Coordinates of C-alpha atoms in Angstrom, one line a residue:
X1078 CA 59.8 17.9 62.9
X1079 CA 56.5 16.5 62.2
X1080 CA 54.7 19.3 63.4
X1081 CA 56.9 21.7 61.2
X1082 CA 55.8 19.7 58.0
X1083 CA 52.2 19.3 58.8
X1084 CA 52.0 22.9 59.5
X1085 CA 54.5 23.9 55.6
X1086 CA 51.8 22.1 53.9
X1087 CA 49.1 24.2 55.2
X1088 CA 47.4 21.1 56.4
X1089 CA 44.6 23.5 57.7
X1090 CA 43.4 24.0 53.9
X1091 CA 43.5 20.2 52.6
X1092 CA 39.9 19.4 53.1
X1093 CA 38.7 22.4 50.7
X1094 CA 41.3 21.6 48.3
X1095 CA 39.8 18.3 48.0
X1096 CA 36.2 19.1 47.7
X1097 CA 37.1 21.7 45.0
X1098 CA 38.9 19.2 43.1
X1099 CA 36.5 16.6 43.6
X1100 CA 33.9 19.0 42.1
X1101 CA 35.8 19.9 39.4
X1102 CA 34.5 19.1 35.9
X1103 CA 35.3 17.2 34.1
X1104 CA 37.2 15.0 37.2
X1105 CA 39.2 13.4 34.4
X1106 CA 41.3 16.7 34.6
X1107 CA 41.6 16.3 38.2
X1108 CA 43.0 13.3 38.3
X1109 CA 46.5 14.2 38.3
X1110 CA 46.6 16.8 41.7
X1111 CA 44.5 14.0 43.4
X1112 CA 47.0 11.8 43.1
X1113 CA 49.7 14.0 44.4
X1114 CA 48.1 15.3 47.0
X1115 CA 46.5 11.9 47.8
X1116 CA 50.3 10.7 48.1
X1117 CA 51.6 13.4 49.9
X1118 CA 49.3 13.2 52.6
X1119 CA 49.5 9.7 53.2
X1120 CA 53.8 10.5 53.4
X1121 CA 52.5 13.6 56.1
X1122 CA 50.1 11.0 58.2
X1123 CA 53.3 8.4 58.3
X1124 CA 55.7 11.1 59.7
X1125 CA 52.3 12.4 62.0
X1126 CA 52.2 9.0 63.4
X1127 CA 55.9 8.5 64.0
X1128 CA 55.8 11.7 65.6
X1129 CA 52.9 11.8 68.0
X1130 CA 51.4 14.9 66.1
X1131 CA 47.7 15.5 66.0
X1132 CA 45.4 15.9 62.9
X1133 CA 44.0 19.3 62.4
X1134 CA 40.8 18.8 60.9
X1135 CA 40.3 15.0 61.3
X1136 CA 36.7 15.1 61.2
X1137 CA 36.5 17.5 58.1
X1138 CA 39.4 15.6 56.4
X1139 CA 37.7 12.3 56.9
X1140 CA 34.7 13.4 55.5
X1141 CA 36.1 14.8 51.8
X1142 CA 37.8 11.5 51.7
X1143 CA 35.2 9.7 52.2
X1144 CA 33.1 11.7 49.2
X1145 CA 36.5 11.1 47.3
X1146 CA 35.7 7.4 47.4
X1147 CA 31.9 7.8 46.5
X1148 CA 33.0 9.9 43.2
X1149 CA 31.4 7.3 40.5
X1150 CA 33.4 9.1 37.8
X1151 CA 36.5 8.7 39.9
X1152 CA 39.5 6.6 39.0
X1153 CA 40.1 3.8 41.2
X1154 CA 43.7 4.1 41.5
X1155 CA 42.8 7.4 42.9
X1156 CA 39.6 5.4 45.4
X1157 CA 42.3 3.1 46.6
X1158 CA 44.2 5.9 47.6
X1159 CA 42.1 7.7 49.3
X1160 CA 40.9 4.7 50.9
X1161 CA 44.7 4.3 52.3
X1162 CA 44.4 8.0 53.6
X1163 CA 41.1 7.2 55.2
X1164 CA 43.0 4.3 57.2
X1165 CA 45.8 6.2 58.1
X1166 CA 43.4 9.0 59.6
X1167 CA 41.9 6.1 61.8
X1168 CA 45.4 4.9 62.6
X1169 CA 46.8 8.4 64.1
X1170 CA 44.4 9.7 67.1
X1171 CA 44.1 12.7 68.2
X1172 CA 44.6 12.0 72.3
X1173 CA 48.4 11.2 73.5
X1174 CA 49.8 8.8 71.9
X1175 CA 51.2 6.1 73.1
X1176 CA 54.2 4.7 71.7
X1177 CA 53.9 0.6 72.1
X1178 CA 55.2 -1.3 69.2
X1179 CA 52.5 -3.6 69.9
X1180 CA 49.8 -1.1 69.6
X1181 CA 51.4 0.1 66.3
X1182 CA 51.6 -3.4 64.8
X1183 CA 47.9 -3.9 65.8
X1184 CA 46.9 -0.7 64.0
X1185 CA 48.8 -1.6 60.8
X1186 CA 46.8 -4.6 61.2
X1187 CA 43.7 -3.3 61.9
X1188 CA 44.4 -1.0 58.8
X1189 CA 45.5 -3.6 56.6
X1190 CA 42.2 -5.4 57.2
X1191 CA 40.2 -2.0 57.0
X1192 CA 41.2 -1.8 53.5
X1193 CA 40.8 -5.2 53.0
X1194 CA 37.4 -4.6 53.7
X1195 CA 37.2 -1.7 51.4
X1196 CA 38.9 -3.4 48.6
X1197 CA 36.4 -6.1 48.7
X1198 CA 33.7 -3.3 49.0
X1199 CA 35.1 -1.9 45.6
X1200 CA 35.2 -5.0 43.7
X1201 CA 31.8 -5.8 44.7
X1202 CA 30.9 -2.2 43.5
X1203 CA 33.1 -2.6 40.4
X1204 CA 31.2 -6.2 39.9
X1205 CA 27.5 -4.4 40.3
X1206 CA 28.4 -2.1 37.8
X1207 CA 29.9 -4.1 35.2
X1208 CA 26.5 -6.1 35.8
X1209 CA 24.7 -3.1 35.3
X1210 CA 26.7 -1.7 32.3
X1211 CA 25.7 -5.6 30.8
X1212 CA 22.1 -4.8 31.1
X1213 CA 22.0 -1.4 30.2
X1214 CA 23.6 -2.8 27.0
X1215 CA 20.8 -5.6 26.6
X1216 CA 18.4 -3.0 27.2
X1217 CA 19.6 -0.5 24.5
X1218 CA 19.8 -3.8 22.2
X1219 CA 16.1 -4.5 23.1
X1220 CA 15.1 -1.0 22.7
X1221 CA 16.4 -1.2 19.0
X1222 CA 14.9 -3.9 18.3
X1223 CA 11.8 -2.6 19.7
X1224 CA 12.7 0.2 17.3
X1225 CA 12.9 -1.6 14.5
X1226 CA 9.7 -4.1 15.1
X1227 CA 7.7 -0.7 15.5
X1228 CA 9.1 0.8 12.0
X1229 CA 8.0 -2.6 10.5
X1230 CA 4.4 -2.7 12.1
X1231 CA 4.2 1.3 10.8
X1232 CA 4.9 0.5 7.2
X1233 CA 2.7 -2.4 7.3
X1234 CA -0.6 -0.3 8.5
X1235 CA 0.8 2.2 6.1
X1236 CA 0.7 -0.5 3.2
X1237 CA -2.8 -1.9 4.4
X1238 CA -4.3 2.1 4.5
X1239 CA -3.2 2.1 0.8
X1240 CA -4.9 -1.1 0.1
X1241 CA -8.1 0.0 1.7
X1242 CA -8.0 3.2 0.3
X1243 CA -7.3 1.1 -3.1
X1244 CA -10.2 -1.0 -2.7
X1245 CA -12.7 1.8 -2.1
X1246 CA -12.0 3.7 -5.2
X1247 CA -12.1 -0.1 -7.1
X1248 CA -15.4 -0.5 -5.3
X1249 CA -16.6 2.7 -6.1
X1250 CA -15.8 2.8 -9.4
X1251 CA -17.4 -0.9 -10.0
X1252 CA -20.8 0.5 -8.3
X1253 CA -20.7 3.1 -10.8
X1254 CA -19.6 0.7 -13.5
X1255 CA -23.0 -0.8 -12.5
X1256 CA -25.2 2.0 -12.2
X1257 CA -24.0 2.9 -15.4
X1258 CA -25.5 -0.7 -16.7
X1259 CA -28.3 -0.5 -14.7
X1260 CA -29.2 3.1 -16.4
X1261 CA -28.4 1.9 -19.7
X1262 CA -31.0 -1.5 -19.3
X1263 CA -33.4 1.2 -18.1
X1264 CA -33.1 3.8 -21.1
X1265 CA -33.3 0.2 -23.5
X1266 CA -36.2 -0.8 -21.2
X1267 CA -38.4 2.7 -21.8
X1268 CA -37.3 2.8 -25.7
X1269 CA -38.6 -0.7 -26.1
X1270 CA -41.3 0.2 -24.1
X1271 CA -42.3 3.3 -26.6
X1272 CA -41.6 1.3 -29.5
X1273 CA -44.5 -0.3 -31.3
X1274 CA -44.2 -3.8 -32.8
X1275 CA -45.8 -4.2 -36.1
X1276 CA -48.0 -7.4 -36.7
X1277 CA -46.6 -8.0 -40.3
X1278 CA -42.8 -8.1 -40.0
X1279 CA -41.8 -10.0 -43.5
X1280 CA -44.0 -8.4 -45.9
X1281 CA -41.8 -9.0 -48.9
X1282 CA -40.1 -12.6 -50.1
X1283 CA -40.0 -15.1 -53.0
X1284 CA -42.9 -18.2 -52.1
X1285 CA -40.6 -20.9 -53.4
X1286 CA -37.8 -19.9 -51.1
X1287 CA -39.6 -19.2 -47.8
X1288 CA -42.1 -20.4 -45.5
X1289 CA -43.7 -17.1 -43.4
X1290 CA -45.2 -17.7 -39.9
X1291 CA -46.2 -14.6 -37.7
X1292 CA -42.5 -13.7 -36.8
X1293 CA -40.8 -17.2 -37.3
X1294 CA -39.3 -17.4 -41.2
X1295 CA -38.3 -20.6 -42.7
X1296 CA -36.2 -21.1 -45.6
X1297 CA -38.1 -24.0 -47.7
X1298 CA -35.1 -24.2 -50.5
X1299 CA -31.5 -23.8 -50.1
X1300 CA -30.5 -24.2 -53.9
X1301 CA -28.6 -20.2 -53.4
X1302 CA -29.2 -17.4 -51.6
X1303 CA -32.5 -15.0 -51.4
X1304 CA -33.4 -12.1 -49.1
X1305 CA -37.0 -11.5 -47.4
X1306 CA -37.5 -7.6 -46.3
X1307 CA -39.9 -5.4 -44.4
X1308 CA -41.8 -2.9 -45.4
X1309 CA -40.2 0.8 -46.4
X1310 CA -39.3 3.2 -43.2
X1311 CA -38.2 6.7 -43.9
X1312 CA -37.5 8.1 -40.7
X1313 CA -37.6 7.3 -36.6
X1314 CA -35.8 4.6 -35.3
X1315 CA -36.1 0.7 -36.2
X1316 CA -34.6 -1.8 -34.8
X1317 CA -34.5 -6.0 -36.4
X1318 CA -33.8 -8.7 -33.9
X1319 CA -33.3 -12.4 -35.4
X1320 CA -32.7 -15.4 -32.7
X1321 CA -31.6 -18.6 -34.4
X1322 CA -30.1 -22.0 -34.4
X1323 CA -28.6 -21.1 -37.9
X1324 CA -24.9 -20.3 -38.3
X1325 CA -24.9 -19.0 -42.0
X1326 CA -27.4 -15.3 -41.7
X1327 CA -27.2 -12.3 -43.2
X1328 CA -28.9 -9.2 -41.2
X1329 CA -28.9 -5.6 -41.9
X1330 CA -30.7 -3.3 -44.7
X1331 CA -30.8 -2.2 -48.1
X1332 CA -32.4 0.6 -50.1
X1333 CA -35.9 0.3 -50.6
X1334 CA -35.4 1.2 -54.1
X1335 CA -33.8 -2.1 -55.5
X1336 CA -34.8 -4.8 -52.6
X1337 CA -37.1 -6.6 -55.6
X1338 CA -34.0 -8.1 -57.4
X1339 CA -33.1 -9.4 -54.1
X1340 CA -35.9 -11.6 -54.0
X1341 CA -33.7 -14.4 -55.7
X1342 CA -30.2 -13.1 -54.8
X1343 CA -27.8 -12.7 -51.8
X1344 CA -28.6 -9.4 -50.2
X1345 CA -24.9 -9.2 -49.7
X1346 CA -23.7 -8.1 -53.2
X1347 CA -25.9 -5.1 -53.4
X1348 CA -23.7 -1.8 -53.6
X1349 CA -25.8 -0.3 -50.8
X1350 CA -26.6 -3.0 -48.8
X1351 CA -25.3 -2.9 -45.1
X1352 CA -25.4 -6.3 -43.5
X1353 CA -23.7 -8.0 -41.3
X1354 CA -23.1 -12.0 -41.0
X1355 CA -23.4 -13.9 -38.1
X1356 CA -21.0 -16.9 -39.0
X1357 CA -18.1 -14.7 -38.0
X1358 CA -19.3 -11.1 -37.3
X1359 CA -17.9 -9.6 -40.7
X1360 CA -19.9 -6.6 -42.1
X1361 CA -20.4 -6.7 -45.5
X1362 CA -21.2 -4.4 -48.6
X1363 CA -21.1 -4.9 -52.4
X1364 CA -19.9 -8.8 -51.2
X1365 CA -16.7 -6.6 -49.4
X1366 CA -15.9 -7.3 -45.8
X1367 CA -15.3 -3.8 -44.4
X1368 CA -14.3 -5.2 -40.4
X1369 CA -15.2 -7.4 -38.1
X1370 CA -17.6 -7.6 -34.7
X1371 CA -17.7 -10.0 -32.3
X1372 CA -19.1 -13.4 -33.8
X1373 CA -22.2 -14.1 -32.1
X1374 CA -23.1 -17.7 -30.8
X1375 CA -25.8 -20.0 -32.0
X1376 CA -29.2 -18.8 -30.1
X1377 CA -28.2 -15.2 -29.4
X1378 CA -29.9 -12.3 -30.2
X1379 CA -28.3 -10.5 -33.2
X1380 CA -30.2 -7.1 -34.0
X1381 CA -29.6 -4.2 -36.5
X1382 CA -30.8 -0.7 -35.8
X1383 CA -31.3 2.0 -38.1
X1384 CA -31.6 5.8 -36.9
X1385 CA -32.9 7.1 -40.4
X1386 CA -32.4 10.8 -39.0
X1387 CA -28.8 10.6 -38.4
X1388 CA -28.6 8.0 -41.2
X1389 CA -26.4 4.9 -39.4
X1390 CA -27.0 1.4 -38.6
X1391 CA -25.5 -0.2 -35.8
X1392 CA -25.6 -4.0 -34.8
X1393 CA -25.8 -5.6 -31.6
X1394 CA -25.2 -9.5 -30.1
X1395 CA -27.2 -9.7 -26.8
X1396 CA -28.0 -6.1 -26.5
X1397 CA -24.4 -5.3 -26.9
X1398 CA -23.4 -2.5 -29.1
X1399 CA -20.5 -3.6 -31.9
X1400 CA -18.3 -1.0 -32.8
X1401 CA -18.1 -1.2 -36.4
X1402 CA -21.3 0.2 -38.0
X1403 CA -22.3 2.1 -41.3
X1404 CA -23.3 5.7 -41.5
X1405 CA -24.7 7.9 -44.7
X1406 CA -27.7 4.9 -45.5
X1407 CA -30.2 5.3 -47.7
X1408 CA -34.0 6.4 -47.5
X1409 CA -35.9 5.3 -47.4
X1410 CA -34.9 1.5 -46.7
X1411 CA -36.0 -1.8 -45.6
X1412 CA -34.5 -4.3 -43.4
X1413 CA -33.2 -7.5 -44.9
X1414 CA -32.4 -11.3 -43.4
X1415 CA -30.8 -13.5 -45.8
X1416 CA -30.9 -17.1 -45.4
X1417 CA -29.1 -20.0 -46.9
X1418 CA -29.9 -23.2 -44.3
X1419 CA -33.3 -25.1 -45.0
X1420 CA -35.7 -26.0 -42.3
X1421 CA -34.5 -24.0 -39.3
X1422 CA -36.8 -21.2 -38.5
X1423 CA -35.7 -18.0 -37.3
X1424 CA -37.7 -15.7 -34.7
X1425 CA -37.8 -12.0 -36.1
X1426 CA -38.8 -9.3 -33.6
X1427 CA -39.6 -5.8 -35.4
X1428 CA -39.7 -2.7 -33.3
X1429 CA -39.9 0.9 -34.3
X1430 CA -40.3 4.4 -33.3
X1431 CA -41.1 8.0 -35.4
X1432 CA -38.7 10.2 -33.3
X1433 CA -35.3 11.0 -33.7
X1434 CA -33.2 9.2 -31.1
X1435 CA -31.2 10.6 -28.3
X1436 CA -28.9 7.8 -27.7
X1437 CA -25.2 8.1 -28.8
X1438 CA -23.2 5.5 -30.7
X1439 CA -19.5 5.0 -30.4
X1440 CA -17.2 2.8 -33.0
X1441 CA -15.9 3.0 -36.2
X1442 CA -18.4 4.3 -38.9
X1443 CA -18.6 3.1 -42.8
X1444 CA -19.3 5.0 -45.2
X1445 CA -22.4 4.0 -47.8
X1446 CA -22.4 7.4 -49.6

């Protein structure tokens, strides 16, 4: 009978039908016919074994089970059961059988302990993987991390190449914010250079008023306001520099035409007087404040310009240009200082040049004309 059943389920064909289905893919979809045919043998080995019938194909059968059992992507009800089959397989043999109940109770022993064995063998495996499934996680958890610190240390050399870059154009603009200064300290140096400084600076003022030294002028009286002037210019470039412990000057020019009834009067209320005062900066004309420089400090140099071919005056603290200045002046002119304190000198420098300048002034312009 056992023979007969062995032989209807084509026991011949068993081991290719279980490495085709173990090689199936996806195994998931496997699954199912392993377990039934998993089960079904184990039923055929039973009845084998009560029988005394030989196994076709041990060898070969053995071997696909054992695979079965190797199958990582396998599920372990199906491993268990194939494990069961691989114990029955050792169970039956091939030679006579012998039928000894003790023999049989010793092989369902020895069977029960072989899978034992290989129950233990899977949990171990089961245990080494859920290990490694633990690390691979911590790894993948380090990895973004990693992932993340690198995105971090990115931007930030990104962010310090932008700052570099940053301070390289600031640096080079600065250097030529220099050179610029530099040229302009050389172009004042060479005009000063080619400017010639005439010997008698105050040429015209009232005796009672002022005290005349070389270049130092000291008012003597302070009962109102008087003027002292240098001789007439009608073209080239001049240039007036007072320094002074004073606070109360007037600087600037007037037309050469009138400056005698300014002997005895504040240059300040002539119509076409251009002056500027160095208590706060103002510029005046006709005794009008037009705007306002930058006040100059007690001790600084305070100078006034003329360009008699382009007809402006421009005024300077330090050899600063101020950006309020006059334009449309008359010529010829002469250049004025107006006093008011008693007994502290001022230093007048004088310069002055017969060509027409090449230098160009920026600001807002007032109008004499």
């Amino acid at each position: 009978m056992g023979r007969n059943k062995v032989n209807s389920f084509q026991w011949f064909h068993i081991p290719t039908l279980l490495n085709s289905l173990i090689q199936s893919q996806p195994p998931q979809q496997s699954n199912q016919l392993l377990s039934q045919l998993l089960q079904r043998m184990m039923t055929i080995l039973d009845e084998c074994f009560d029988c005394q019938t030989p196994i076709l194909n041990k060898r070969l059968l053995h071997s696909s089970l054992t695979k079965l059992t190797q199958s990582p992507s396998l599920d372990p009800r199906i491993k268990r059961g194939a494990v069961q089959c691989i114990a029955s397989l050792e169970i039956v043999e091939e030679s006579d059988f012998v039928v000894v109940k003790k023999d049989h109770l010793d092989s369902m022993e020895a069977t029960q302990s072989s899978f034992s064995d290989l129950q233990q063998k899977l949990d171990q495996l089961q245990a080494r993987f859920g290990e490694t499934e633990r690390k691979n996680t911590e790894l993948e958890k380090e990895k973004g991390d990693w992932l993340e610190e690198k995105k971090t240390l990115l931007s930030t050399v990104q962010s310090l190449q932008r700052e570099k870059e940053q301070m390289r154009i600031d640096h080079d603009r600065k250097v030529e914010e220099l050179n610029h200064i530099v040229q302009q300290m050389r172009n004042e140096a060479v005009r000063k250079d080619n400017f010639f400084v005439s010997p008698s600076i105050i040429v015209a003022f009232h005796p009672n008023l002022y005290r005349v030294n070389g270049s130092t002028v000291t008012r003597i009286n302070s009962d109102y306001r008087a003027g002292c002037f240098t001789k007439p210019v009608t073209k080239g470039i001049y240039r007036l520099s007072i320094r002074t412990e004073a606070s109360d000057v007037m600087i600037g020019v007037i037309d050469a035409a009138e400056y005698p009834q300014y002997l005895t009067t504040g240059v300040y209320s002539s119509p076409k007087a251009a002056i500027t005062n160095t208590s706060n900066g103002h510029i005046f004309s006709a005794k009008k404040s037009l705007s306002q420089n930058t006040p100059p400090q007690r001790g600084q140099e305070i100078s006034a310009e003329a360009d008699l071919e382009k007809r402006t005056l421009h005024f300077f603290v330090d050899g600063v240009q101020q950006p309020n200045h006059f334009i449309n002046l008359p010529v010829p002119l002469v250049f004025a200082v107006d006093l008011f304190y008693k007994d502290v000198p001022i230093e007048i420098t004088f310069w002055g040049e017969e060509t027409q300048s090449h230098v160009t002034f920026q600001g807002t312009g007032h109008n004499l004309g």
